[in-house]
Amino acid sequence: MEAFQLKLQRMKNYKQQLQYLLQKPIASPQFRQIFLECDQYQMIVQVLIEAKSDKISVVKEQLKLFGLLAECANENLSPLLPMIFTHLLKRIKDFESMSCVCTQVAEIIGKIVKLCCFDGDVLSSILKPLMNHLNQNAQHALCLTRVVQFLSFEILEQNALFLFRKFISLLNQQNGKVEILEGMAAIILSVEEQSDIFADEIIPHLQQLLQNQQWQVKKMALDILYSLVVLQKEKIQEHSYFKEIMYELKSNKIKQIRDSANLILDVLQQNNQQQQQQQCSSQSQIDQQVTSVERQTNYVCQIKSQSQPQLFINTTNKQSYSNNAIPQLPQTPSQQQINRLSQTPAQNNKNNTDEKLQLAIDAIQLLSGILKTKGICDSTEIQQIDSILNRLNERDSYRQPTMKFSQFNDTETFISKEAAEILREFKEKQRSDYLR
């Protein structure tokens, strides 16, 4: 009982000291000593709230005491933060015309959040009174911005989307746009690469903000756009109208606007160059892959040509030679000239025709190998190609191709007609097998 009475008496003594000190010019060392010695923070907060004055200088000094108390108490002051915030926001309303007081309140709120807010529940408790005043004054939006700027990263990351959308909802009010955009920029810079969700939220509003009459609003909107250009390159490239707006703002009469627009244009140009380089590198990789596939196809075709009988065209009644035949001795230039002169024009035309036909058949074989290797053909088409090649090798008409080739003007027409005829025969055979 005596200990309780002693504790009660000490609390009364501290309270009287505080009330006495508040009536004189405020000296921080004396208050700091009391804040460190006395752990009755509710009593201290109540005394500070009850202290009132009409003098701006005294009010500013009294407000500083809340920041000093936060330095001494730290997280022990967390349960009393809703009471403190309600009082500070009321001070903004009382001195609405005094921008110095309102700005100081916002700075003190930021300091208190930095020193005392280490839990999501504490943040919720201080946001409740703040949300009730946000639509009343631009300085209340500044208070919310200071809360965002001084929150720890862990708590901000958990509540970033809620706070960002709250800022979005405040963009419709006439006052406080600069303060609101400042808070949004702080959130985007905090989450960095994870800002894609926030980019989707703010991009629809940026075009209107960049055309705002107040140059401060334009400057903050440019700062946000710059952050997105750096962090979310692909999303910004989808909106080409930003580049047009930047060209317009390059000639703005405000130097800060011109500098920001030029900086954003430089980053956009760098992003375009990087994108082109990536496209070129990816295209070169694709070309390398295609070249590798073609080499494999040629190798497969060579193996196939060695394993399958070759198609040769008999131009005369003489014996034709295969790949395994004994090679002929090279002819002298005079012998070659005699042979050319001894051949009739019909024979020359026939020889050229046979060479074209053989090249066309080789081209069909190469094309079929490429299509099969790349997997472009399905199983049915592969069967059709194999059937065409087999029929080309089996048909007796190729032993004397001039009989049919002379009916057409060029090699392509001949091959297409022959392939169409073989394919028709293949389909008829397939249909007859099905009917059976």
Short mmCIF file of C-alpha atoms in Angstrom, two decimals:
data_model
loop_
_atom_site.label_atom_id
_atom_site.label_comp_id
_atom_site.label_asym_id
_atom_site.label_seq_id
_atom_site.Cartn_x
_atom_site.Cartn_y
_atom_site.Cartn_z
CA MET A 1 0.00 0.00 0.00
CA GLU A 2 2.83 2.34 0.83
CA ALA A 3 4.54 1.50 -2.47
CA PHE A 4 1.37 2.35 -4.39
CA GLN A 5 0.99 5.62 -2.52
CA LEU A 6 4.61 6.44 -3.26
CA LYS A 7 4.16 5.69 -6.95
CA LEU A 8 1.00 7.81 -7.08
CA GLN A 9 2.78 10.69 -5.38
CA ARG A 10 5.69 10.50 -7.82
CA MET A 11 3.27 10.59 -10.76
CA LYS A 12 1.60 13.70 -9.33
CA ASN A 13 5.00 15.31 -8.93
CA TYR A 14 5.90 14.58 -12.58
CA LYS A 15 2.56 15.95 -13.71
CA GLN A 16 3.06 19.18 -11.76
CA GLN A 17 6.55 19.54 -13.18
CA LEU A 18 5.24 19.11 -16.71
CA GLN A 19 2.46 21.62 -16.21
CA TYR A 20 4.92 24.08 -14.74
CA LEU A 21 7.43 23.65 -17.55
CA LEU A 22 4.73 24.06 -20.20
CA GLN A 23 3.92 27.54 -18.84
CA LYS A 24 7.50 28.68 -19.51
CA PRO A 25 9.64 28.73 -22.62
CA ILE A 26 10.11 25.09 -23.46
CA ALA A 27 13.56 23.64 -22.88
CA SER A 28 14.04 20.18 -24.37
CA PRO A 29 16.65 18.85 -21.87
CA GLN A 30 14.26 19.23 -18.94
CA PHE A 31 11.42 17.44 -20.72
CA ARG A 32 13.75 14.73 -21.95
CA GLN A 33 14.81 13.97 -18.37
CA ILE A 34 11.18 13.63 -17.24
CA PHE A 35 10.28 11.45 -20.27
CA LEU A 36 13.19 9.12 -19.48
CA GLU A 37 12.49 8.87 -15.75
CA CYS A 38 8.70 8.56 -15.82
CA ASP A 39 7.07 5.58 -17.48
CA GLN A 40 3.51 6.86 -17.05
CA TYR A 41 3.15 7.72 -20.74
CA GLN A 42 -0.62 8.02 -20.68
CA MET A 43 -0.37 10.75 -18.04
CA ILE A 44 2.34 12.53 -20.05
CA VAL A 45 0.31 12.41 -23.26
CA GLN A 46 -2.77 13.69 -21.47
CA VAL A 47 -0.83 16.66 -20.05
CA LEU A 48 0.63 17.50 -23.46
CA ILE A 49 -2.81 17.37 -25.09
CA GLU A 50 -4.36 19.64 -22.45
CA ALA A 51 -1.63 22.25 -22.90
CA LYS A 52 -3.11 24.95 -25.15
CA SER A 53 -1.92 28.27 -26.43
CA ASP A 54 -2.87 30.80 -29.09
CA LYS A 55 0.70 31.76 -29.88
CA ILE A 56 2.06 30.04 -32.96
CA SER A 57 5.57 29.80 -31.58
CA VAL A 58 4.37 28.14 -28.37
CA VAL A 59 2.12 25.72 -30.29
CA LYS A 60 5.04 24.66 -32.49
CA GLU A 61 7.21 24.00 -29.43
CA GLN A 62 4.44 22.00 -27.78
CA LEU A 63 4.03 19.87 -30.89
CA LYS A 64 7.75 19.08 -30.88
CA LEU A 65 7.34 17.47 -27.46
CA PHE A 66 5.39 14.60 -29.03
CA GLY A 67 8.38 13.83 -31.23
CA LEU A 68 10.70 14.04 -28.23
CA LEU A 69 8.44 11.67 -26.28
CA ALA A 70 8.58 9.19 -29.19
CA GLU A 71 12.39 9.28 -29.03
CA CYS A 72 12.35 8.40 -25.34
CA ALA A 73 9.51 5.87 -25.26
CA ASN A 74 9.86 4.18 -28.68
CA GLU A 75 7.49 1.18 -29.08
CA ASN A 76 6.15 1.70 -25.52
CA LEU A 77 4.19 4.62 -26.93
CA SER A 78 2.39 2.44 -29.52
CA PRO A 79 -0.87 1.95 -27.53
CA LEU A 80 -1.26 5.73 -27.25
CA LEU A 81 -0.66 6.55 -30.92
CA PRO A 82 -4.36 6.79 -31.88
CA MET A 83 -4.87 9.39 -29.14
CA ILE A 84 -1.78 11.32 -30.23
CA PHE A 85 -2.73 11.23 -33.93
CA THR A 86 -6.26 12.43 -33.22
CA HIS A 87 -4.85 15.41 -31.34
CA LEU A 88 -2.28 16.23 -34.03
CA LEU A 89 -4.86 16.09 -36.82
CA LYS A 90 -7.10 18.39 -34.77
CA ARG A 91 -4.20 20.85 -34.57
CA ILE A 92 -4.10 20.89 -38.39
CA LYS A 93 -7.78 21.77 -38.49
CA ASP A 94 -7.37 24.48 -35.80
CA PHE A 95 -4.45 26.11 -37.65
CA GLU A 96 -5.52 25.36 -41.21
CA SER A 97 -4.40 28.74 -42.44
CA MET A 98 -0.95 28.33 -40.86
CA SER A 99 1.00 26.20 -43.28
CA CYS A 100 4.03 26.14 -40.97
CA VAL A 101 2.03 24.43 -38.22
CA CYS A 102 0.44 21.96 -40.62
CA THR A 103 3.77 21.04 -42.18
CA GLN A 104 5.32 20.55 -38.76
CA VAL A 105 2.49 18.24 -37.70
CA ALA A 106 3.12 16.08 -40.78
CA GLU A 107 6.84 15.88 -39.99
CA ILE A 108 6.12 14.92 -36.36
CA ILE A 109 3.72 12.20 -37.51
CA GLY A 110 6.43 10.79 -39.75
CA LYS A 111 8.90 10.80 -36.88
CA ILE A 112 6.47 9.03 -34.54
CA VAL A 113 5.75 6.36 -37.16
CA LYS A 114 9.46 5.77 -37.68
CA LEU A 115 10.17 5.35 -33.95
CA CYS A 116 7.02 3.67 -32.64
CA CYS A 117 5.20 1.79 -35.46
CA PHE A 118 6.59 -1.72 -35.81
CA ASP A 119 3.39 -3.72 -36.24
CA GLY A 120 0.54 -3.90 -38.71
CA ASP A 121 -2.05 -3.56 -35.95
CA VAL A 122 -0.40 -0.33 -34.79
CA LEU A 123 -0.54 0.98 -38.37
CA SER A 124 -4.24 0.17 -38.57
CA SER A 125 -4.86 2.02 -35.32
CA ILE A 126 -3.18 5.20 -36.54
CA LEU A 127 -4.70 5.04 -40.03
CA LYS A 128 -8.25 5.02 -38.68
CA PRO A 129 -8.22 8.65 -37.42
CA LEU A 130 -6.13 9.71 -40.40
CA MET A 131 -8.60 8.33 -42.95
CA ASN A 132 -11.42 10.27 -41.31
CA HIS A 133 -9.67 13.59 -42.07
CA LEU A 134 -8.14 12.89 -45.51
CA ASN A 135 -10.82 14.63 -47.58
CA GLN A 136 -10.78 17.79 -45.46
CA ASN A 137 -7.36 19.30 -46.09
CA ALA A 138 -4.34 18.85 -48.33
CA GLN A 139 -2.11 18.68 -45.25
CA HIS A 140 -3.89 15.53 -44.13
CA ALA A 141 -2.78 13.91 -47.41
CA LEU A 142 0.75 15.05 -46.57
CA CYS A 143 0.43 13.28 -43.20
CA LEU A 144 -0.48 10.04 -44.97
CA THR A 145 2.50 10.54 -47.28
CA ARG A 146 4.82 10.93 -44.28
CA VAL A 147 3.37 7.75 -42.79
CA VAL A 148 4.22 5.89 -46.00
CA GLN A 149 7.70 7.37 -46.23
CA PHE A 150 8.70 6.49 -42.65
CA LEU A 151 7.11 3.05 -42.36
CA SER A 152 9.42 0.06 -42.20
CA PHE A 153 9.71 -1.90 -45.43
CA GLU A 154 8.05 -5.03 -44.02
CA ILE A 155 4.90 -3.19 -42.91
CA LEU A 156 4.77 -1.06 -46.05
CA GLU A 157 5.06 -4.12 -48.28
CA GLN A 158 2.10 -5.73 -46.55
CA ASN A 159 -0.11 -2.63 -46.84
CA ALA A 160 1.26 -1.03 -50.03
CA LEU A 161 -1.66 -1.89 -52.31
CA PHE A 162 -4.25 -0.64 -49.81
CA LEU A 163 -2.38 2.64 -49.30
CA PHE A 164 -1.78 3.10 -53.03
CA ARG A 165 -5.43 2.65 -53.88
CA LYS A 166 -6.31 5.09 -51.12
CA PHE A 167 -4.06 7.66 -52.80
CA ILE A 168 -5.77 6.88 -56.15
CA SER A 169 -9.17 7.62 -54.62
CA LEU A 170 -7.88 10.98 -53.38
CA LEU A 171 -6.79 12.19 -56.83
CA ASN A 172 -10.28 13.51 -57.54
CA GLN A 173 -10.09 16.16 -54.84
CA GLN A 174 -9.00 19.65 -55.81
CA ASN A 175 -6.23 20.14 -53.25
CA GLY A 176 -3.32 18.02 -52.16
CA LYS A 177 -2.43 16.39 -55.49
CA VAL A 178 1.26 17.08 -55.04
CA GLU A 179 1.26 15.47 -51.59
CA ILE A 180 -0.76 12.51 -52.88
CA LEU A 181 1.60 11.90 -55.80
CA GLU A 182 4.57 12.15 -53.46
CA GLY A 183 3.15 9.30 -51.39
CA MET A 184 2.48 7.20 -54.48
CA ALA A 185 6.02 7.75 -55.70
CA ALA A 186 7.33 6.59 -52.31
CA ILE A 187 5.37 3.33 -52.58
CA ILE A 188 6.56 2.64 -56.15
CA LEU A 189 10.19 3.23 -55.22
CA SER A 190 9.84 1.00 -52.16
CA VAL A 191 8.54 -2.06 -54.00
CA GLU A 192 10.67 -1.44 -57.16
CA GLU A 193 10.44 -4.49 -59.50
CA GLN A 194 7.17 -5.57 -57.89
CA SER A 195 5.51 -2.32 -58.97
CA ASP A 196 3.68 -3.83 -61.95
CA ILE A 197 0.36 -3.83 -60.07
CA PHE A 198 0.81 -0.20 -59.08
CA ALA A 199 1.74 0.71 -62.66
CA ASP A 200 -1.59 -0.66 -63.86
CA GLU A 201 -3.36 1.45 -61.22
CA ILE A 202 -1.66 4.80 -61.94
CA ILE A 203 -1.03 4.73 -65.74
CA PRO A 204 -4.67 5.58 -66.63
CA HIS A 205 -4.38 8.75 -64.51
CA LEU A 206 -0.92 9.91 -65.59
CA GLN A 207 -1.97 11.42 -68.91
CA GLN A 208 -4.44 13.75 -67.19
CA LEU A 209 -1.96 14.60 -64.42
CA LEU A 210 0.70 15.52 -66.98
CA GLN A 211 -1.70 18.08 -68.44
CA ASN A 212 -2.51 19.66 -65.07
CA GLN A 213 -2.21 23.45 -64.86
CA GLN A 214 -0.06 23.36 -61.72
CA TRP A 215 3.55 22.76 -62.63
CA GLN A 216 4.21 21.07 -59.26
CA VAL A 217 1.62 18.42 -60.11
CA LYS A 218 3.24 17.91 -63.52
CA LYS A 219 6.65 17.56 -61.90
CA MET A 220 5.46 14.87 -59.46
CA ALA A 221 3.65 13.05 -62.28
CA LEU A 222 6.88 13.13 -64.31
CA ASP A 223 8.79 11.70 -61.34
CA ILE A 224 6.33 8.80 -61.13
CA LEU A 225 6.52 8.25 -64.90
CA TYR A 226 10.32 8.20 -64.75
CA SER A 227 10.18 5.53 -62.02
CA LEU A 228 7.87 3.42 -64.16
CA VAL A 229 10.02 3.90 -67.28
CA VAL A 230 12.97 2.49 -65.34
CA LEU A 231 11.15 -0.25 -63.40
CA GLN A 232 8.36 -1.24 -65.82
CA LYS A 233 9.82 -0.80 -69.31
CA GLU A 234 7.44 -3.09 -71.17
CA LYS A 235 4.28 -1.58 -69.69
CA ILE A 236 5.32 1.97 -70.60
CA GLN A 237 6.28 0.95 -74.16
CA GLU A 238 2.72 -0.21 -74.67
CA HIS A 239 1.57 3.42 -74.23
CA SER A 240 3.23 5.37 -77.04
CA TYR A 241 1.36 8.58 -76.21
CA PHE A 242 3.73 9.23 -73.30
CA LYS A 243 6.54 9.92 -75.79
CA GLU A 244 4.37 12.47 -77.59
CA ILE A 245 3.59 14.21 -74.31
CA MET A 246 7.30 14.32 -73.45
CA TYR A 247 8.06 16.06 -76.76
CA GLU A 248 5.45 18.66 -75.87
CA LEU A 249 6.83 19.18 -72.36
CA LYS A 250 10.36 19.65 -73.72
CA SER A 251 9.38 23.22 -74.57
CA ASN A 252 7.66 23.96 -71.24
CA LYS A 253 8.55 27.28 -69.63
CA ILE A 254 9.44 25.61 -66.29
CA LYS A 255 13.00 24.31 -66.27
CA GLN A 256 12.25 21.41 -63.93
CA ILE A 257 9.56 20.19 -66.34
CA ARG A 258 11.88 20.42 -69.35
CA ASP A 259 14.68 18.57 -67.58
CA SER A 260 12.39 15.73 -66.46
CA ALA A 261 10.88 15.36 -69.94
CA ASN A 262 14.32 15.20 -71.58
CA LEU A 263 15.48 12.63 -69.02
CA ILE A 264 12.45 10.41 -69.66
CA LEU A 265 12.96 10.64 -73.44
CA ASP A 266 16.59 9.56 -73.04
CA VAL A 267 15.56 6.53 -70.98
CA LEU A 268 12.83 5.63 -73.49
CA GLN A 269 15.37 5.76 -76.32
CA GLN A 270 17.75 3.53 -74.38
CA ASN A 271 14.94 1.06 -73.72
CA ASN A 272 14.10 0.95 -77.45
CA GLN A 273 17.75 0.30 -78.34
CA GLN A 274 17.98 -2.49 -75.79
CA GLN A 275 14.78 -4.03 -77.12
CA GLN A 276 16.11 -3.93 -80.69
CA GLN A 277 19.37 -5.53 -79.58
CA GLN A 278 17.47 -8.28 -77.81
CA GLN A 279 15.37 -8.88 -80.91
CA CYS A 280 18.48 -9.06 -83.09
CA SER A 281 20.18 -11.48 -80.70
CA SER A 282 17.07 -13.66 -80.52
CA GLN A 283 16.78 -13.62 -84.33
CA SER A 284 20.43 -14.64 -84.65
CA GLN A 285 19.82 -17.52 -82.25
CA ILE A 286 16.83 -18.63 -84.33
CA ASP A 287 18.94 -18.43 -87.51
CA GLN A 288 21.63 -20.53 -85.86
CA GLN A 289 19.07 -23.11 -84.86
CA VAL A 290 17.62 -23.19 -88.39
CA THR A 291 21.11 -23.55 -89.86
CA SER A 292 21.82 -26.41 -87.47
CA VAL A 293 18.56 -28.12 -88.46
CA GLU A 294 19.37 -27.69 -92.16
CA ARG A 295 22.81 -29.20 -91.63
CA GLN A 296 21.24 -32.14 -89.85
CA THR A 297 18.71 -32.43 -92.69
CA ASN A 298 21.42 -32.45 -95.32
CA TYR A 299 23.26 -35.10 -93.36
CA VAL A 300 20.10 -37.19 -93.09
CA CYS A 301 19.44 -36.77 -96.80
CA GLN A 302 22.98 -37.85 -97.61
CA ILE A 303 22.59 -40.97 -95.50
CA LYS A 304 19.21 -41.67 -97.08
CA SER A 305 20.56 -41.17 -100.59
CA GLN A 306 23.35 -43.62 -99.84
CA SER A 307 20.95 -46.22 -98.44
CA GLN A 308 18.29 -45.89 -101.22
CA PRO A 309 18.73 -46.53 -104.93
CA GLN A 310 19.32 -43.40 -106.94
CA LEU A 311 17.02 -42.29 -109.74
CA PHE A 312 18.85 -42.01 -113.07
CA ILE A 313 17.50 -40.95 -116.42
CA ASN A 314 18.37 -42.96 -119.52
CA THR A 315 18.79 -40.58 -122.43
CA THR A 316 19.90 -43.18 -124.97
CA ASN A 317 19.70 -46.92 -125.51
CA LYS A 318 23.22 -47.21 -124.22
CA GLN A 319 23.94 -48.58 -120.74
CA SER A 320 23.64 -46.03 -117.89
CA TYR A 321 26.14 -45.99 -115.11
CA SER A 322 25.38 -45.91 -111.41
CA ASN A 323 27.45 -44.31 -108.65
CA ASN A 324 29.53 -47.45 -108.40
CA ALA A 325 30.43 -47.46 -112.13
CA ILE A 326 34.01 -46.97 -113.26
CA PRO A 327 34.57 -43.24 -113.80
CA GLN A 328 35.38 -42.17 -117.34
CA LEU A 329 38.73 -40.66 -118.17
CA PRO A 330 38.71 -36.89 -118.52
CA GLN A 331 38.44 -35.63 -122.07
CA THR A 332 40.76 -33.12 -123.62
CA PRO A 333 39.35 -29.73 -124.71
CA SER A 334 39.58 -30.77 -128.35
CA GLN A 335 37.61 -33.95 -127.70
CA GLN A 336 34.96 -32.01 -125.77
CA GLN A 337 34.61 -29.58 -128.70
CA ILE A 338 34.31 -32.45 -131.18
CA ASN A 339 31.60 -34.07 -129.04
CA ARG A 340 29.62 -30.82 -128.82
CA LEU A 341 29.86 -30.30 -132.56
CA SER A 342 28.85 -33.89 -133.29
CA GLN A 343 25.64 -33.56 -131.21
CA THR A 344 22.50 -32.38 -132.92
CA PRO A 345 20.32 -29.57 -131.45
CA ALA A 346 17.69 -32.13 -130.46
CA GLN A 347 20.25 -34.12 -128.50
CA ASN A 348 21.53 -30.99 -126.74
CA ASN A 349 17.99 -30.01 -125.76
CA LYS A 350 17.34 -33.55 -124.56
CA ASN A 351 20.48 -33.57 -122.39
CA ASN A 352 19.56 -30.23 -120.78
CA THR A 353 16.04 -31.52 -120.19
CA ASP A 354 17.32 -34.67 -118.46
CA GLU A 355 19.61 -32.61 -116.19
CA LYS A 356 16.73 -30.31 -115.18
CA LEU A 357 14.50 -33.27 -114.44
CA GLN A 358 17.15 -34.94 -112.30
CA LEU A 359 17.68 -31.68 -110.37
CA ALA A 360 13.94 -31.33 -109.81
CA ILE A 361 13.70 -34.87 -108.44
CA ASP A 362 16.66 -34.21 -106.11
CA ALA A 363 14.90 -31.04 -104.93
CA ILE A 364 11.77 -33.04 -104.06
CA GLN A 365 13.87 -35.47 -102.02
CA LEU A 366 15.66 -32.65 -100.19
CA LEU A 367 12.37 -30.84 -99.48
CA SER A 368 10.78 -33.99 -98.08
CA GLY A 369 13.76 -34.55 -95.80
CA ILE A 370 13.61 -30.99 -94.46
CA LEU A 371 9.85 -31.19 -93.81
CA LYS A 372 10.19 -34.50 -91.98
CA THR A 373 13.15 -33.32 -89.85
CA LYS A 374 11.39 -30.11 -88.76
CA GLY A 375 8.22 -32.01 -87.98
CA ILE A 376 6.09 -29.83 -90.25
CA CYS A 377 4.31 -32.78 -91.89
CA ASP A 378 1.89 -35.06 -90.11
CA SER A 379 1.93 -38.84 -90.51
CA THR A 380 -0.52 -38.85 -93.45
CA GLU A 381 1.46 -36.26 -95.40
CA ILE A 382 4.71 -38.12 -94.72
CA GLN A 383 3.15 -41.27 -96.20
CA GLN A 384 2.04 -39.29 -99.24
CA ILE A 385 5.54 -37.86 -99.77
CA ASP A 386 7.13 -41.31 -99.43
CA SER A 387 4.62 -42.74 -101.87
CA ILE A 388 5.36 -39.99 -104.41
CA LEU A 389 9.12 -40.57 -104.16
CA ASN A 390 8.70 -44.32 -104.45
CA ARG A 391 6.45 -43.98 -107.47
CA LEU A 392 8.88 -41.54 -109.07
CA ASN A 393 11.61 -44.15 -108.74
CA GLU A 394 9.38 -46.97 -110.02
CA ARG A 395 7.71 -45.38 -113.09
CA ASP A 396 9.06 -46.59 -116.41
CA SER A 397 8.28 -43.30 -118.12
CA TYR A 398 11.38 -41.76 -116.60
CA ARG A 399 13.60 -44.03 -118.60
CA GLN A 400 12.66 -41.94 -121.60
CA PRO A 401 11.48 -38.68 -120.01
CA THR A 402 11.44 -36.68 -123.23
CA MET A 403 8.34 -38.52 -124.34
CA LYS A 404 6.32 -36.84 -121.58
CA PHE A 405 8.53 -33.90 -120.73
CA SER A 406 8.27 -32.50 -124.24
CA GLN A 407 4.58 -31.89 -123.64
CA PHE A 408 5.33 -29.17 -121.07
CA ASN A 409 7.22 -25.90 -121.22
CA ASP A 410 9.26 -26.12 -118.03
CA THR A 411 10.46 -28.50 -115.34
CA GLU A 412 8.14 -27.15 -112.63
CA THR A 413 5.01 -27.87 -114.65
CA PHE A 414 6.17 -31.38 -115.46
CA ILE A 415 7.01 -32.25 -111.85
CA SER A 416 3.77 -30.73 -110.51
CA LYS A 417 1.70 -32.70 -113.08
CA GLU A 418 3.51 -35.92 -112.31
CA ALA A 419 3.23 -35.38 -108.53
CA ALA A 420 -0.49 -34.58 -108.86
CA GLU A 421 -1.08 -37.72 -110.90
CA ILE A 422 0.79 -39.92 -108.42
CA LEU A 423 -1.01 -38.32 -105.49
CA ARG A 424 -4.38 -38.92 -107.23
CA GLU A 425 -3.50 -42.56 -107.77
CA PHE A 426 -2.42 -42.85 -104.13
CA LYS A 427 -5.73 -41.41 -102.89
CA GLU A 428 -7.75 -43.71 -105.18
CA LYS A 429 -5.83 -46.71 -103.89
CA GLN A 430 -6.35 -45.52 -100.31
CA ARG A 431 -10.11 -45.10 -100.96
CA SER A 432 -10.41 -48.55 -102.53
CA ASP A 433 -8.59 -50.09 -99.55
CA TYR A 434 -11.00 -48.36 -97.24
CA LEU A 435 -14.06 -49.61 -99.16
CA ARG A 436 -12.77 -53.14 -98.94
#
